[in-house]
Amino acid sequence: MAKRLLSVLFLLLFLPSSLLAEESLESLTQNIEAFIKSPDSRFAPATIARAQAVLGAALVADRKHDAKARQDSLQTAEAMLASAREQAKNFKSRYKDVLQLEQAATEASDNIPDSDLDAAKHRVRALARAFEHGDLNQSVKLATDAKEAFKSVLDSKLPPLLGKTDAALLTASRAGAKRYAPQAYQAAQKWLASALAYTDGLSNHWPRHPARGLKLANAARELALQVKQWRKHADSHEQLVLQARQERLRIAGALGMNVDGVNVDATDATADVDINALLQRINDLKSALAQERQAHKNDIAALKQAHALEMSEKIATLRNEMARSQRQQVGELKEAFRAKLQRETFETRRQQQLHKLFKKGEVEILANLDGSLLIRLVALKFAPGKTAIDQKYFDLLSRLKTGLEQYPDRKITIEGHTDNKGDAKANQKLSLKRAEVVRDFLTAAGMSSGRLKALGYGEVRPVASNDYERGRAMNRRIDIIIQAPH
């Protein structure tokens, strides 16, 4: 009862501040969904997936009206979202060159499905997973493979694209782009020359935007044709002015403005809106939006203040209740201490009886902080590479069985270990077989097989150095773990 009251009091004391610091469930859901839909999500797939799972737990807690579980899940999900964002930021910074090559290869392929490009992009996904899990050696290899794959795609797709660019420049020239759109035409020529230097082996700088030259050439042609059209018709300048007026009027209509006190009418040849008036209207709307947001913040602050006052009243009530239950709490603590002392006394005696079963040097018995016990069978030895138990150890194992029976409510794990000589996989199998024969002996001696579990760790958990024979001998061992009570 007292522990429950303390927990509730602690929660109520800190709930208002946590509400100020944490995003709402709805806001966090929207932020996670926005990140998943963004291109950055592919750079932190595992982290954002965990954030989704924890957010799901928060939704379940919210439906169950479990405020503490909901808040804990929200904090965890928010931290994971922040971690995913940071992961994506670090990946883009570290592998900027890989991503630039990916973009260039994609543009050169004109976004048409291509098996080589898909394979290269698959390497980027594998690179993101390796980087996310901290596998730096694998990341270096995958980054190199991805760059080579994208360069291969770029080298195969770039020549045809440059051919199209050259043809587009010729068409633009015939349309009069040199005269009527010289800036766009020269920019296209300069870009093409730079890209050809790369394909001809004269430069190591690959074009980051392979389609830019083609776009510039086409734009030069279109602009040249448009300029010639304007020059051909005497009213072309008036059309430009009227078109600009129509666009201003449409923007004014969208902003809810009026001209001369009436709604904007784009068909009225005399109607117009000054560009400065448009900018002023936009600024006014921005100011109104900012004021509205501030009003919402003020409302939220007021609600939080009211909530904090309500929590203070509840805390005062709980404190009074705790004061009334103080005597009961002291009595419960005394009873718990007496029971704990009784359990510790019983456990001490049981361990003393366990020690008496073995002779000096036969076993090592260690008590762990979690309540489990380790019995290391120092005297038990196996022939090299063998799993059979010599008959001279039967008495030792029989006494072990007697000791284990003092813990009828505990699970038993039998661990086999080896030194590092030989193949690691073979050592693991050998250690497991040795653990299994010890388990089978204890089962045959009458112990329940359901309590016993055999594991083989091979050479991965040494207790001494494998550089010396004495250390290797210590590592070749059988450990019996009496699991901690539930």
Short mmCIF file of C-alpha atoms in Angstrom, two decimals:
data_model
loop_
_atom_site.label_atom_id
_atom_site.label_comp_id
_atom_site.label_asym_id
_atom_site.label_seq_id
_atom_site.Cartn_x
_atom_site.Cartn_y
_atom_site.Cartn_z
CA MET A 1 0.00 0.00 0.00
CA ALA A 2 2.78 2.39 0.99
CA LYS A 3 4.80 1.62 -2.13
CA ARG A 4 1.77 2.28 -4.31
CA LEU A 5 1.17 5.63 -2.63
CA LEU A 6 4.82 6.61 -3.04
CA SER A 7 4.73 5.72 -6.75
CA VAL A 8 1.57 7.72 -7.36
CA LEU A 9 2.95 10.68 -5.42
CA PHE A 10 6.17 10.64 -7.45
CA LEU A 11 4.21 10.51 -10.70
CA LEU A 12 1.94 13.37 -9.71
CA LEU A 13 4.85 15.52 -8.59
CA PHE A 14 6.61 15.27 -11.93
CA LEU A 15 3.69 14.91 -14.33
CA PRO A 16 3.20 18.65 -15.07
CA SER A 17 6.85 19.20 -15.98
CA SER A 18 6.88 16.13 -18.20
CA LEU A 19 3.81 17.38 -19.99
CA LEU A 20 5.63 20.63 -20.73
CA ALA A 21 8.64 18.74 -22.11
CA GLU A 22 6.97 15.99 -24.17
CA GLU A 23 5.02 16.18 -27.37
CA SER A 24 1.42 15.06 -27.38
CA LEU A 25 0.56 11.61 -28.65
CA GLU A 26 -1.09 13.04 -31.75
CA SER A 27 1.82 15.35 -32.53
CA LEU A 28 4.40 12.60 -32.10
CA THR A 29 2.35 10.27 -34.32
CA GLN A 30 2.30 12.91 -37.05
CA ASN A 31 6.06 13.53 -36.72
CA ILE A 32 6.89 9.81 -36.98
CA GLU A 33 4.60 9.38 -39.99
CA ALA A 34 6.16 12.44 -41.64
CA PHE A 35 9.66 11.00 -41.12
CA ILE A 36 8.61 7.62 -42.54
CA LYS A 37 7.28 9.34 -45.67
CA SER A 38 10.46 11.40 -46.05
CA PRO A 39 13.50 10.21 -48.07
CA ASP A 40 15.54 10.16 -44.83
CA SER A 41 13.64 7.15 -43.46
CA ARG A 42 15.68 4.75 -45.60
CA PHE A 43 18.81 5.79 -43.70
CA ALA A 44 17.46 4.66 -40.28
CA PRO A 45 15.00 1.80 -41.01
CA ALA A 46 15.51 -0.20 -37.81
CA THR A 47 15.42 2.81 -35.47
CA ILE A 48 12.22 4.27 -36.92
CA ALA A 49 10.61 0.81 -36.91
CA ARG A 50 11.31 0.57 -33.16
CA ALA A 51 9.86 4.06 -32.71
CA GLN A 52 6.68 2.88 -34.46
CA ALA A 53 6.44 -0.16 -32.20
CA VAL A 54 6.86 1.91 -29.03
CA LEU A 55 4.32 4.42 -30.33
CA GLY A 56 1.91 1.51 -30.76
CA ALA A 57 2.44 0.65 -27.10
CA ALA A 58 1.66 4.27 -26.19
CA LEU A 59 -1.60 4.07 -28.17
CA VAL A 60 -2.57 0.88 -26.33
CA ALA A 61 -1.75 2.49 -22.97
CA ASP A 62 -3.78 5.53 -23.95
CA ARG A 63 -6.83 3.38 -24.69
CA LYS A 64 -6.38 1.65 -21.33
CA HIS A 65 -6.04 5.05 -19.58
CA ASP A 66 -2.64 4.00 -18.22
CA ALA A 67 -1.04 7.45 -17.94
CA LYS A 68 2.39 6.30 -16.72
CA ALA A 69 2.84 3.60 -19.38
CA ARG A 70 1.64 6.05 -22.01
CA GLN A 71 4.11 8.73 -20.88
CA ASP A 72 7.03 6.27 -20.68
CA SER A 73 6.27 4.99 -24.18
CA LEU A 74 5.97 8.54 -25.53
CA GLN A 75 9.35 9.49 -24.07
CA THR A 76 10.97 6.38 -25.56
CA ALA A 77 9.34 6.87 -28.97
CA GLU A 78 10.36 10.53 -29.04
CA ALA A 79 13.96 9.60 -28.19
CA MET A 80 13.97 6.98 -30.97
CA LEU A 81 12.59 9.50 -33.49
CA ALA A 82 15.34 11.94 -32.50
CA SER A 83 17.87 9.11 -32.87
CA ALA A 84 16.51 8.25 -36.34
CA ARG A 85 16.80 11.88 -37.42
CA GLU A 86 20.36 12.09 -36.11
CA GLN A 87 21.19 8.75 -37.77
CA ALA A 88 19.92 10.03 -41.13
CA LYS A 89 21.81 13.32 -40.72
CA ASN A 90 25.07 11.51 -39.93
CA PHE A 91 24.61 9.09 -42.82
CA LYS A 92 24.01 11.88 -45.34
CA SER A 93 27.04 13.76 -44.06
CA ARG A 94 29.37 10.74 -44.02
CA TYR A 95 28.26 9.30 -47.38
CA LYS A 96 27.50 12.51 -49.26
CA ASP A 97 29.59 11.35 -52.21
CA VAL A 98 27.65 8.09 -52.48
CA LEU A 99 24.29 9.88 -52.46
CA GLN A 100 25.48 12.41 -55.05
CA LEU A 101 26.50 9.56 -57.35
CA GLU A 102 23.13 7.89 -56.75
CA GLN A 103 21.30 11.08 -57.76
CA ALA A 104 23.47 11.49 -60.85
CA ALA A 105 22.98 7.87 -61.94
CA THR A 106 19.21 8.18 -61.41
CA GLU A 107 19.03 11.36 -63.50
CA ALA A 108 21.16 9.82 -66.22
CA SER A 109 18.75 6.85 -66.33
CA ASP A 110 15.86 9.32 -66.79
CA ASN A 111 14.06 7.59 -63.87
CA ILE A 112 13.41 4.56 -66.10
CA PRO A 113 13.58 1.17 -64.24
CA ASP A 114 17.01 -0.38 -64.69
CA SER A 115 18.34 -3.56 -63.08
CA ASP A 116 21.88 -2.21 -62.66
CA LEU A 117 20.57 0.98 -61.03
CA ASP A 118 18.28 -1.05 -58.73
CA ALA A 119 21.23 -3.23 -57.69
CA ALA A 120 23.31 -0.14 -56.90
CA LYS A 121 20.48 1.36 -54.83
CA HIS A 122 20.18 -1.95 -52.97
CA ARG A 123 23.81 -1.49 -51.90
CA VAL A 124 22.89 1.91 -50.43
CA ARG A 125 20.10 0.27 -48.39
CA ALA A 126 22.55 -2.37 -47.17
CA LEU A 127 25.06 0.39 -46.36
CA ALA A 128 22.41 2.22 -44.30
CA ARG A 129 21.65 -0.94 -42.31
CA ALA A 130 25.33 -1.64 -41.63
CA PHE A 131 25.98 1.98 -40.61
CA GLU A 132 22.90 1.96 -38.35
CA HIS A 133 24.18 -1.15 -36.55
CA GLY A 134 27.68 0.29 -36.15
CA ASP A 135 29.39 -2.20 -38.50
CA LEU A 136 32.04 0.22 -39.77
CA ASN A 137 34.17 -2.34 -41.60
CA GLN A 138 31.19 -3.57 -43.59
CA SER A 139 30.10 0.04 -44.17
CA VAL A 140 33.42 0.95 -45.78
CA LYS A 141 33.17 -2.02 -48.16
CA LEU A 142 29.53 -1.36 -49.06
CA ALA A 143 30.22 2.36 -49.67
CA THR A 144 33.03 1.50 -52.08
CA ASP A 145 30.85 -1.09 -53.87
CA ALA A 146 27.95 1.38 -54.16
CA LYS A 147 30.14 4.13 -55.65
CA GLU A 148 31.62 1.74 -58.21
CA ALA A 149 28.13 0.49 -59.11
CA PHE A 150 26.73 4.00 -59.58
CA LYS A 151 29.76 5.08 -61.62
CA SER A 152 29.23 2.04 -63.85
CA VAL A 153 25.59 3.03 -64.39
CA LEU A 154 26.61 6.64 -65.01
CA ASP A 155 29.29 5.64 -67.52
CA SER A 156 26.76 3.55 -69.46
CA LYS A 157 23.89 6.05 -69.40
CA LEU A 158 25.80 9.32 -69.80
CA PRO A 159 26.96 9.02 -73.45
CA PRO A 160 23.43 8.58 -74.91
CA LEU A 161 22.20 11.46 -72.70
CA LEU A 162 25.02 13.71 -73.91
CA GLY A 163 24.12 12.77 -77.46
CA LYS A 164 20.58 13.99 -76.84
CA THR A 165 21.99 17.18 -75.30
CA ASP A 166 24.18 17.82 -78.34
CA ALA A 167 21.20 17.30 -80.64
CA ALA A 168 19.07 19.63 -78.50
CA LEU A 169 21.77 22.32 -78.73
CA LEU A 170 21.81 22.01 -82.51
CA THR A 171 18.01 22.38 -82.59
CA ALA A 172 18.26 25.41 -80.28
CA SER A 173 20.89 26.96 -82.52
CA ARG A 174 18.68 26.52 -85.58
CA ALA A 175 15.86 28.18 -83.63
CA GLY A 176 18.07 31.24 -83.12
CA ALA A 177 19.09 30.62 -79.50
CA LYS A 178 22.57 32.07 -80.04
CA ARG A 179 20.96 35.42 -80.77
CA TYR A 180 17.69 35.44 -78.84
CA ALA A 181 18.65 33.31 -75.76
CA PRO A 182 22.44 33.64 -75.54
CA GLN A 183 22.78 33.14 -71.77
CA ALA A 184 20.81 29.89 -71.64
CA TYR A 185 22.51 28.63 -74.83
CA GLN A 186 26.02 29.36 -73.54
CA ALA A 187 25.26 27.74 -70.19
CA ALA A 188 24.14 24.57 -72.04
CA GLN A 189 27.30 24.60 -74.17
CA LYS A 190 29.53 25.03 -71.11
CA TRP A 191 27.81 22.19 -69.28
CA LEU A 192 28.09 19.87 -72.28
CA ALA A 193 31.81 20.61 -72.64
CA SER A 194 32.38 19.76 -68.96
CA ALA A 195 30.42 16.50 -69.22
CA LEU A 196 32.24 15.46 -72.42
CA ALA A 197 35.58 16.06 -70.67
CA TYR A 198 34.54 13.43 -68.11
CA THR A 199 33.37 10.85 -70.68
CA ASP A 200 36.53 11.43 -72.78
CA GLY A 201 38.75 10.79 -69.76
CA LEU A 202 40.05 14.35 -69.62
CA SER A 203 38.50 15.05 -66.20
CA ASN A 204 37.70 13.05 -63.06
CA HIS A 205 34.81 15.35 -62.13
CA TRP A 206 31.61 13.51 -63.07
CA PRO A 207 28.51 15.66 -63.75
CA ARG A 208 26.33 15.69 -60.63
CA HIS A 209 23.20 16.60 -62.61
CA PRO A 210 23.47 14.76 -65.97
CA ALA A 211 20.10 16.01 -67.28
CA ARG A 212 20.91 19.68 -66.66
CA GLY A 213 22.54 20.24 -70.05
CA LEU A 214 19.54 18.81 -71.90
CA LYS A 215 17.17 20.97 -69.87
CA LEU A 216 19.27 24.07 -70.55
CA ALA A 217 19.37 23.34 -74.29
CA ASN A 218 15.61 22.82 -74.48
CA ALA A 219 15.02 25.96 -72.40
CA ALA A 220 17.25 27.99 -74.75
CA ARG A 221 15.25 26.77 -77.76
CA GLU A 222 11.88 27.53 -76.13
CA LEU A 223 13.04 30.96 -75.00
CA ALA A 224 14.40 31.80 -78.44
CA LEU A 225 11.11 30.84 -80.10
CA GLN A 226 9.18 32.88 -77.53
CA VAL A 227 11.36 35.96 -78.01
CA LYS A 228 10.95 35.74 -81.79
CA GLN A 229 7.19 35.43 -81.31
CA TRP A 230 7.16 38.54 -79.15
CA ARG A 231 9.20 40.46 -81.72
CA LYS A 232 6.84 39.37 -84.48
CA HIS A 233 3.67 40.72 -82.86
CA ALA A 234 3.42 44.41 -82.01
CA ASP A 235 1.09 43.76 -79.07
CA SER A 236 3.35 41.17 -77.43
CA HIS A 237 4.60 43.54 -74.74
CA GLU A 238 1.03 44.46 -73.86
CA GLN A 239 0.25 40.74 -73.54
CA LEU A 240 3.12 40.34 -71.07
CA VAL A 241 1.83 43.25 -69.01
CA LEU A 242 -1.72 41.89 -69.05
CA GLN A 243 -0.53 38.41 -68.14
CA ALA A 244 1.40 39.78 -65.16
CA ARG A 245 -1.73 41.77 -64.09
CA GLN A 246 -3.87 38.61 -64.33
CA GLU A 247 -1.41 36.72 -62.10
CA ARG A 248 -1.42 39.52 -59.50
CA LEU A 249 -5.23 39.57 -59.50
CA ARG A 250 -5.41 35.77 -59.04
CA ILE A 251 -3.02 35.97 -56.10
CA ALA A 252 -5.06 38.84 -54.61
CA GLY A 253 -8.25 36.81 -54.99
CA ALA A 254 -6.64 33.83 -53.24
CA LEU A 255 -5.59 36.15 -50.41
CA GLY A 256 -9.14 37.53 -50.06
CA MET A 257 -8.19 41.04 -51.14
CA ASN A 258 -10.37 43.60 -52.93
CA VAL A 259 -9.77 46.55 -55.22
CA ASP A 260 -11.46 49.89 -54.57
CA GLY A 261 -13.60 48.31 -51.85
CA VAL A 262 -15.01 45.50 -54.04
CA ASN A 263 -13.92 41.92 -54.66
CA VAL A 264 -11.17 41.42 -57.21
CA ASP A 265 -12.47 40.84 -60.74
CA ALA A 266 -9.79 39.57 -63.12
CA THR A 267 -11.99 40.33 -66.16
CA ASP A 268 -12.07 44.04 -65.38
CA ALA A 269 -9.40 45.66 -67.53
CA THR A 270 -9.09 48.58 -65.12
CA ALA A 271 -8.58 46.41 -62.00
CA ASP A 272 -5.08 45.87 -60.67
CA VAL A 273 -3.29 45.28 -57.40
CA ASP A 274 0.07 46.79 -56.54
CA ILE A 275 2.76 44.22 -55.78
CA ASN A 276 3.56 46.02 -52.52
CA ALA A 277 -0.09 45.62 -51.49
CA LEU A 278 0.19 41.88 -52.14
CA LEU A 279 3.31 41.66 -49.99
CA GLN A 280 1.63 43.67 -47.23
CA ARG A 281 -1.39 41.34 -47.31
CA ILE A 282 0.86 38.32 -47.03
CA ASN A 283 2.71 39.85 -44.08
CA ASP A 284 -0.62 40.71 -42.40
CA LEU A 285 -1.78 37.10 -42.77
CA LYS A 286 1.51 35.84 -41.37
CA SER A 287 1.12 38.15 -38.36
CA ALA A 288 -2.46 36.99 -37.82
CA LEU A 289 -1.33 33.35 -37.99
CA ALA A 290 1.44 34.04 -35.48
CA GLN A 291 -1.05 35.69 -33.11
CA GLU A 292 -3.39 32.74 -33.46
CA ARG A 293 -0.59 30.33 -32.66
CA GLN A 294 0.38 32.40 -29.62
CA ALA A 295 -3.25 32.36 -28.45
CA HIS A 296 -3.24 28.55 -28.73
CA LYS A 297 -0.01 28.42 -26.71
CA ASN A 298 -1.56 30.62 -24.06
CA ASP A 299 -4.62 28.34 -23.91
CA ILE A 300 -2.37 25.31 -23.52
CA ALA A 301 -0.38 27.04 -20.77
CA ALA A 302 -3.62 27.88 -18.94
CA LEU A 303 -4.80 24.28 -19.18
CA LYS A 304 -1.46 23.04 -17.86
CA GLN A 305 -1.64 25.49 -14.97
CA ALA A 306 -5.13 24.29 -14.10
CA HIS A 307 -3.91 20.71 -14.33
CA ALA A 308 -0.97 21.50 -12.06
CA LEU A 309 -3.36 23.00 -9.48
CA GLU A 310 -5.54 19.90 -9.63
CA MET A 311 -2.47 17.71 -9.18
CA SER A 312 -1.38 19.77 -6.15
CA GLU A 313 -4.73 19.16 -4.50
CA LYS A 314 -4.46 15.44 -5.18
CA ILE A 315 -0.92 15.39 -3.78
CA ALA A 316 -2.11 17.03 -0.57
CA THR A 317 -4.82 14.38 -0.24
CA LEU A 318 -2.30 11.59 -0.80
CA ARG A 319 0.10 13.02 1.75
CA ASN A 320 -2.64 13.01 4.36
CA GLU A 321 -3.46 9.42 3.49
CA MET A 322 0.20 8.45 3.76
CA ALA A 323 0.48 10.09 7.17
CA ARG A 324 -2.49 8.07 8.41
CA SER A 325 -0.98 4.84 7.10
CA GLN A 326 2.51 5.43 8.54
CA ARG A 327 2.10 3.00 11.45
CA GLN A 328 0.81 0.33 9.11
CA GLN A 329 3.76 0.93 6.82
CA VAL A 330 6.30 0.55 9.66
CA GLY A 331 4.65 -2.69 10.70
CA GLU A 332 4.79 -4.02 7.13
CA LEU A 333 8.46 -3.10 6.86
CA LYS A 334 9.27 -4.90 10.09
CA GLU A 335 7.45 -8.00 8.88
CA ALA A 336 9.23 -7.85 5.53
CA PHE A 337 12.60 -7.52 7.26
CA ARG A 338 11.86 -10.50 9.49
CA ALA A 339 10.85 -12.61 6.49
CA LYS A 340 13.95 -11.52 4.57
CA LEU A 341 16.20 -12.41 7.50
CA GLN A 342 14.55 -15.79 7.76
CA ARG A 343 15.07 -16.47 4.04
CA GLU A 344 18.72 -15.40 4.18
CA THR A 345 19.35 -17.63 7.21
CA PHE A 346 17.77 -20.59 5.40
CA GLU A 347 19.81 -19.91 2.26
CA THR A 348 23.05 -19.64 4.22
CA ARG A 349 22.44 -23.01 5.86
CA ARG A 350 21.54 -24.58 2.53
CA GLN A 351 24.77 -23.36 0.96
CA GLN A 352 26.76 -24.68 3.94
CA GLN A 353 25.21 -28.12 3.43
CA LEU A 354 26.07 -27.89 -0.29
CA HIS A 355 29.75 -27.18 0.51
CA LYS A 356 29.91 -30.19 2.85
CA LEU A 357 29.03 -32.58 0.01
CA PHE A 358 32.35 -31.98 -1.79
CA LYS A 359 35.99 -32.47 -0.97
CA LYS A 360 38.57 -29.71 -1.20
CA GLY A 361 39.53 -29.01 -4.81
CA GLU A 362 36.56 -30.84 -6.36
CA VAL A 363 34.34 -27.82 -7.01
CA GLU A 364 34.18 -24.07 -6.73
CA ILE A 365 30.89 -22.62 -5.49
CA LEU A 366 30.12 -18.97 -6.14
CA ALA A 367 27.00 -17.06 -5.05
CA ASN A 368 25.84 -14.34 -7.46
CA LEU A 369 24.11 -11.09 -6.50
CA ASP A 370 20.91 -12.11 -8.31
CA GLY A 371 20.51 -15.16 -6.05
CA SER A 372 21.85 -17.74 -8.51
CA LEU A 373 24.67 -20.17 -7.66
CA LEU A 374 27.56 -21.38 -9.81
CA ILE A 375 29.07 -24.80 -9.14
CA ARG A 376 32.26 -25.22 -11.18
CA LEU A 377 33.20 -28.92 -11.43
CA VAL A 378 36.96 -28.39 -11.16
CA ALA A 379 37.76 -32.10 -10.69
CA LEU A 380 35.67 -33.34 -13.65
CA LYS A 381 37.91 -33.91 -16.68
CA PHE A 382 37.29 -35.36 -20.15
CA ALA A 383 39.78 -37.05 -22.43
CA PRO A 384 40.92 -34.77 -25.31
CA GLY A 385 38.17 -34.56 -27.93
CA LYS A 386 35.98 -37.05 -26.01
CA THR A 387 32.58 -36.75 -24.36
CA ALA A 388 32.41 -39.92 -22.28
CA ILE A 389 32.49 -39.56 -18.45
CA ASP A 390 35.08 -41.69 -16.68
CA GLN A 391 33.62 -43.96 -13.97
CA LYS A 392 35.84 -42.35 -11.35
CA TYR A 393 33.68 -39.20 -11.57
CA PHE A 394 30.37 -41.01 -10.97
CA ASP A 395 30.59 -40.44 -7.21
CA LEU A 396 31.25 -36.71 -7.73
CA LEU A 397 28.21 -36.39 -10.01
CA SER A 398 26.08 -38.38 -7.57
CA ARG A 399 26.96 -35.94 -4.81
CA LEU A 400 26.24 -33.09 -7.22
CA LYS A 401 22.78 -34.58 -7.79
CA THR A 402 22.24 -34.68 -4.00
CA GLY A 403 23.22 -31.02 -3.74
CA LEU A 404 20.94 -29.96 -6.57
CA GLU A 405 18.01 -31.69 -4.91
CA GLN A 406 18.27 -29.12 -2.12
CA TYR A 407 16.93 -26.61 -4.67
CA PRO A 408 13.80 -28.38 -5.97
CA ASP A 409 12.14 -25.12 -7.04
CA ARG A 410 15.06 -23.92 -9.18
CA LYS A 411 15.96 -24.48 -12.85
CA ILE A 412 19.44 -25.90 -13.54
CA THR A 413 21.67 -24.95 -16.47
CA ILE A 414 24.66 -27.12 -17.40
CA GLU A 415 27.28 -25.20 -19.37
CA GLY A 416 30.11 -26.79 -21.34
CA HIS A 417 33.29 -24.78 -22.11
CA THR A 418 36.57 -25.49 -23.98
CA ASP A 419 39.90 -23.79 -24.62
CA ASN A 420 40.68 -22.11 -27.96
CA LYS A 421 42.64 -24.98 -29.50
CA GLY A 422 41.13 -26.33 -32.71
CA ASP A 423 38.17 -25.21 -34.78
CA ALA A 424 35.72 -22.90 -32.96
CA LYS A 425 32.64 -24.62 -34.41
CA ALA A 426 33.95 -28.04 -33.44
CA ASN A 427 34.74 -26.75 -29.91
CA GLN A 428 31.18 -25.50 -29.54
CA LYS A 429 29.75 -28.88 -30.55
CA LEU A 430 32.16 -30.68 -28.21
CA SER A 431 31.24 -28.45 -25.26
CA LEU A 432 27.53 -29.03 -25.89
CA LYS A 433 27.97 -32.83 -26.05
CA ARG A 434 29.86 -32.80 -22.74
CA ALA A 435 27.16 -30.71 -21.09
CA GLU A 436 24.53 -33.11 -22.45
CA VAL A 437 26.23 -36.23 -21.04
CA VAL A 438 26.35 -34.57 -17.58
CA ARG A 439 22.65 -33.73 -17.95
CA ASP A 440 21.88 -37.31 -19.03
CA PHE A 441 23.76 -38.69 -16.00
CA LEU A 442 21.74 -36.51 -13.61
CA THR A 443 18.51 -37.49 -15.36
CA ALA A 444 19.39 -41.17 -15.15
CA ALA A 445 20.16 -40.65 -11.46
CA GLY A 446 16.58 -39.54 -10.90
CA MET A 447 16.46 -35.78 -11.51
CA SER A 448 13.57 -34.34 -13.55
CA SER A 449 14.68 -33.64 -17.12
CA GLY A 450 12.35 -30.63 -17.21
CA ARG A 451 14.60 -28.80 -14.72
CA LEU A 452 17.82 -29.41 -16.63
CA LYS A 453 19.10 -27.51 -19.67
CA ALA A 454 22.43 -28.18 -21.42
CA LEU A 455 24.33 -25.42 -23.26
CA GLY A 456 27.63 -25.43 -25.13
CA TYR A 457 29.67 -22.22 -25.32
CA GLY A 458 32.87 -23.63 -26.78
CA GLU A 459 35.79 -21.22 -26.39
CA VAL A 460 33.87 -17.91 -26.15
CA ARG A 461 33.72 -17.64 -22.32
CA PRO A 462 37.25 -18.25 -20.99
CA VAL A 463 37.99 -17.76 -17.30
CA ALA A 464 41.77 -17.73 -17.78
CA SER A 465 44.35 -16.99 -20.49
CA ASN A 466 44.57 -19.52 -23.31
CA ASP A 467 48.23 -18.61 -23.82
CA TYR A 468 49.32 -21.09 -21.13
CA GLU A 469 48.50 -24.74 -20.48
CA ARG A 470 47.27 -24.05 -16.96
CA GLY A 471 44.85 -21.42 -18.28
CA ARG A 472 43.63 -23.71 -21.04
CA ALA A 473 43.01 -26.45 -18.49
CA MET A 474 40.92 -24.06 -16.40
CA ASN A 475 38.89 -23.11 -19.48
CA ARG A 476 38.06 -26.77 -20.23
CA ARG A 477 35.25 -27.05 -17.68
CA ILE A 478 31.65 -27.84 -16.81
CA ASP A 479 29.70 -25.13 -14.91
CA ILE A 480 26.43 -25.88 -13.14
CA ILE A 481 24.16 -22.85 -12.72
CA ILE A 482 21.40 -23.02 -10.13
CA GLN A 483 19.12 -20.29 -11.42
CA ALA A 484 17.87 -17.48 -9.20
CA PRO A 485 14.43 -17.97 -7.63
CA HIS A 486 11.47 -16.49 -9.51
#
